[in-house]
Coordinates of C-alpha atoms in Angstrom, one line a residue:
M321 CA 98.6 92.6 127.4
A322 CA 95.8 94.9 126.4
E323 CA 92.3 95.0 127.7
I324 CA 89.1 95.0 125.7
T325 CA 87.2 97.9 127.4
S326 CA 84.1 97.9 125.2
I327 CA 82.4 96.1 122.3
E328 CA 79.7 98.2 120.6
P329 CA 77.3 97.4 117.7
Q330 CA 78.0 99.5 114.6
K331 CA 75.3 102.0 113.7
K332 CA 75.5 101.4 110.0
D333 CA 75.8 97.6 110.1
A334 CA 74.0 95.7 112.8
K335 CA 76.0 92.5 111.9
R336 CA 79.3 94.1 112.9
C337 CA 80.7 95.6 116.1
N338 CA 83.5 98.0 117.1
V339 CA 86.1 96.7 119.5
Y340 CA 87.7 99.2 121.9
V341 CA 91.1 98.3 123.5
D342 CA 92.4 100.3 126.5
G343 CA 89.6 102.9 125.9
R344 CA 90.3 103.5 122.2
F345 CA 88.8 102.1 119.0
Y346 CA 90.9 99.3 117.7
C347 CA 89.0 97.5 115.0
G348 CA 85.7 96.4 113.6
I349 CA 84.6 92.8 113.5
K350 CA 81.6 90.6 112.7
L351 CA 79.4 90.0 115.7
E352 CA 79.5 86.2 115.0
V353 CA 83.3 86.3 115.1
A354 CA 83.2 88.2 118.4
I355 CA 80.9 85.5 119.8
K356 CA 83.0 82.7 118.3
Y357 CA 86.2 83.9 120.0
H358 CA 84.3 84.8 123.2
L359 CA 85.5 88.5 123.0
K360 CA 84.0 90.6 125.7
A361 CA 84.6 93.8 127.7
G362 CA 87.2 93.2 130.5
M363 CA 89.0 90.5 128.6
H364 CA 92.7 90.7 128.4
I365 CA 94.2 89.9 125.0
E366 CA 97.3 90.6 122.9
K367 CA 96.6 93.1 120.1
V368 CA 98.4 90.7 117.7
K369 CA 95.7 88.1 118.5
L370 CA 93.0 90.5 117.5
D371 CA 94.9 91.1 114.3
E372 CA 95.1 87.4 113.6
I373 CA 91.4 86.9 114.3
Q374 CA 90.4 89.7 111.9
L375 CA 92.8 88.6 109.2
E376 CA 91.6 85.0 109.4
T377 CA 87.9 85.8 109.3
E378 CA 87.6 89.0 107.3
K379 CA 90.4 89.2 104.7
S380 CA 88.2 88.1 101.9
E381 CA 85.4 90.5 102.8
A382 CA 87.9 93.4 103.1
L383 CA 89.3 92.5 99.6
D384 CA 85.8 92.5 98.1
K385 CA 85.1 95.9 99.7
A386 CA 88.4 97.3 98.3
M387 CA 87.6 95.9 94.9
T388 CA 84.2 97.6 94.9
H389 CA 85.9 100.8 96.0
I390 CA 88.3 100.9 93.1
S391 CA 85.7 99.7 90.5
A392 CA 84.7 103.3 89.5
T393 CA 88.1 105.0 89.5
M394 CA 91.7 104.2 90.1
K395 CA 93.0 104.6 93.6
T396 CA 96.4 105.1 95.2
R397 CA 97.8 102.7 97.8
K398 CA 97.3 105.5 100.4
Q399 CA 93.6 105.9 99.4
I400 CA 93.0 102.2 99.7
T401 CA 94.8 102.1 103.1
D402 CA 92.7 105.1 104.4
F403 CA 89.5 103.4 103.1
L404 CA 90.2 100.1 104.9
A405 CA 91.3 101.9 108.1
K406 CA 88.1 103.9 108.1
K407 CA 86.2 100.6 107.8
G408 CA 87.9 99.4 110.9
Y409 CA 90.4 96.9 109.4
T410 CA 93.7 96.4 111.1
E411 CA 97.1 96.9 109.5
A412 CA 97.5 93.2 109.0
V413 CA 94.3 93.1 106.8
Q414 CA 95.3 96.3 105.0
V415 CA 98.7 94.7 104.1
Y416 CA 97.0 91.6 102.9
V417 CA 94.5 93.4 100.7
L418 CA 97.1 95.7 99.2
E419 CA 99.4 92.8 98.3
R420 CA 96.5 91.1 96.5
L421 CA 95.5 94.2 94.7
E422 CA 99.0 94.9 93.6
Y423 CA 99.6 91.3 92.5
Y424 CA 96.6 91.5 90.2
K425 CA 97.6 95.1 89.1
F426 CA 94.5 96.7 90.4
V427 CA 96.6 99.2 92.4
D428 CA 99.7 100.7 90.8
D429 CA 100.7 104.2 91.9
Y430 CA 102.9 104.7 88.8
A431 CA 99.9 103.9 86.6
Y432 CA 97.7 106.1 88.7
C433 CA 100.1 109.1 88.4
R434 CA 100.5 108.6 84.7
A435 CA 96.7 108.4 84.1
Y436 CA 96.1 111.4 86.2
V437 CA 98.7 113.6 84.5
Q438 CA 97.3 112.6 81.1
S439 CA 93.7 113.4 82.1
V440 CA 94.4 116.9 83.5
T441 CA 94.8 120.0 81.4
G442 CA 95.6 123.6 82.3
K443 CA 98.1 122.8 85.1
G444 CA 101.8 122.9 85.3
K445 CA 104.1 120.3 86.8
R446 CA 104.2 121.9 90.3
A447 CA 100.4 121.8 90.5
L448 CA 100.3 118.2 89.2
E449 CA 102.8 117.2 91.8
A450 CA 100.8 118.9 94.6
D451 CA 97.6 117.1 93.4
L452 CA 99.3 113.7 93.4
I453 CA 100.9 114.2 96.8
K454 CA 97.4 115.2 98.2
R455 CA 96.1 111.9 96.8
G456 CA 98.8 110.0 98.6
A457 CA 100.6 108.7 95.6
D458 CA 104.1 107.2 96.1
R459 CA 106.7 110.0 95.9
R460 CA 109.0 108.0 93.7
A461 CA 106.1 107.2 91.3
I462 CA 105.3 111.0 91.2
E463 CA 108.9 111.9 90.4
E464 CA 109.2 109.2 87.7
V465 CA 106.0 110.3 85.9
L466 CA 106.7 114.0 86.1
E467 CA 110.2 113.4 84.7
E468 CA 108.4 112.2 81.5
V469 CA 106.2 115.4 81.4
E470 CA 107.2 118.4 79.4
E471 CA 105.2 121.5 80.1
D472 CA 103.3 122.7 77.1
D473 CA 104.2 126.3 76.3
G474 CA 101.3 126.5 73.9
E475 CA 98.8 125.4 76.7
A476 CA 100.3 128.0 79.0
A477 CA 100.0 130.7 76.3
K478 CA 96.3 129.8 75.8
I479 CA 95.6 130.1 79.5
L480 CA 97.4 133.5 79.6
Q481 CA 95.5 134.8 76.6
K482 CA 92.2 133.8 78.2
Y483 CA 93.2 135.5 81.4
L484 CA 94.2 138.7 79.6
R485 CA 91.0 138.7 77.4
G486 CA 89.2 142.0 77.9
K487 CA 92.0 143.5 80.0
D488 CA 94.4 146.4 79.1
F489 CA 97.7 145.2 77.7
S490 CA 99.6 146.9 80.6
K491 CA 102.7 145.9 82.5
E492 CA 100.5 145.4 85.6
N493 CA 98.1 143.0 83.9
L494 CA 101.0 141.1 82.2
Y495 CA 102.6 140.7 85.7
K496 CA 99.3 139.5 87.1
G497 CA 99.0 137.0 84.2
F498 CA 102.5 135.8 84.8
K499 CA 101.7 135.2 88.5
Y500 CA 98.5 133.5 87.5
L501 CA 100.4 131.0 85.4
L502 CA 102.8 130.4 88.3
S503 CA 99.7 129.8 90.6
K504 CA 98.6 127.1 88.1
G505 CA 101.8 125.3 88.7
F506 CA 103.7 126.3 85.5
G507 CA 107.4 126.8 85.9
Y508 CA 109.1 130.1 85.5
D509 CA 110.5 129.4 82.1
T510 CA 107.2 128.2 80.7
A511 CA 105.4 131.3 82.1
K512 CA 108.0 133.5 80.6
S513 CA 107.7 131.8 77.3
A514 CA 103.9 132.3 77.4
L515 CA 104.5 136.0 78.1
E516 CA 106.8 136.3 75.1
S517 CA 104.1 134.7 72.9
V518 CA 101.7 137.5 73.6
G519 CA 104.4 140.2 73.2
G520 CA 105.2 140.8 76.9
G521 CA 108.5 139.0 77.1
D522 CA 110.6 142.1 77.4
E523 CA 109.5 142.7 81.0
D524 CA 111.8 141.5 83.8
Y525 CA 109.7 139.5 86.3

């Protein structure tokens, strides 16, 4: 059984408090809830009981906060989870909120990945994959969406032409342009095709 070692008012919300268990932050909760359940420092309690209390009393508020969070832009499951954890909600509440959001199609990692890929230009598949991983998108969703993506040789060629603008048409600059395309996440074959389009495809890189 765990021990509540401290209950401290939150600095940004005077109506809520932080509950510390065994010396570590465990969750945030309304002051009125802490009073209702007689929570206090020195009290011994099962962590699962704290989870149940928070789920029972704050699941609707957590869902409202998550809805507000996604109102401006789409979010991945991971981004929602991180947001709720930062707000002090336990895993039980996080699971509840995500189940509700997914049920109503407000959170869908596949849809997120697809929308992101369609909105971004000037990046190859490797760069898109790295971006989506950084945003915490589901790996399977990333793979499925990128399988549908074909790198645009014409887009890569435009980027290369812009990079070479004002530069000498030398082997060194062509190589630098080739590496630049790779750094933008384009595959080897796409970068090679772009080189060929500007007359530098005879070089062996």
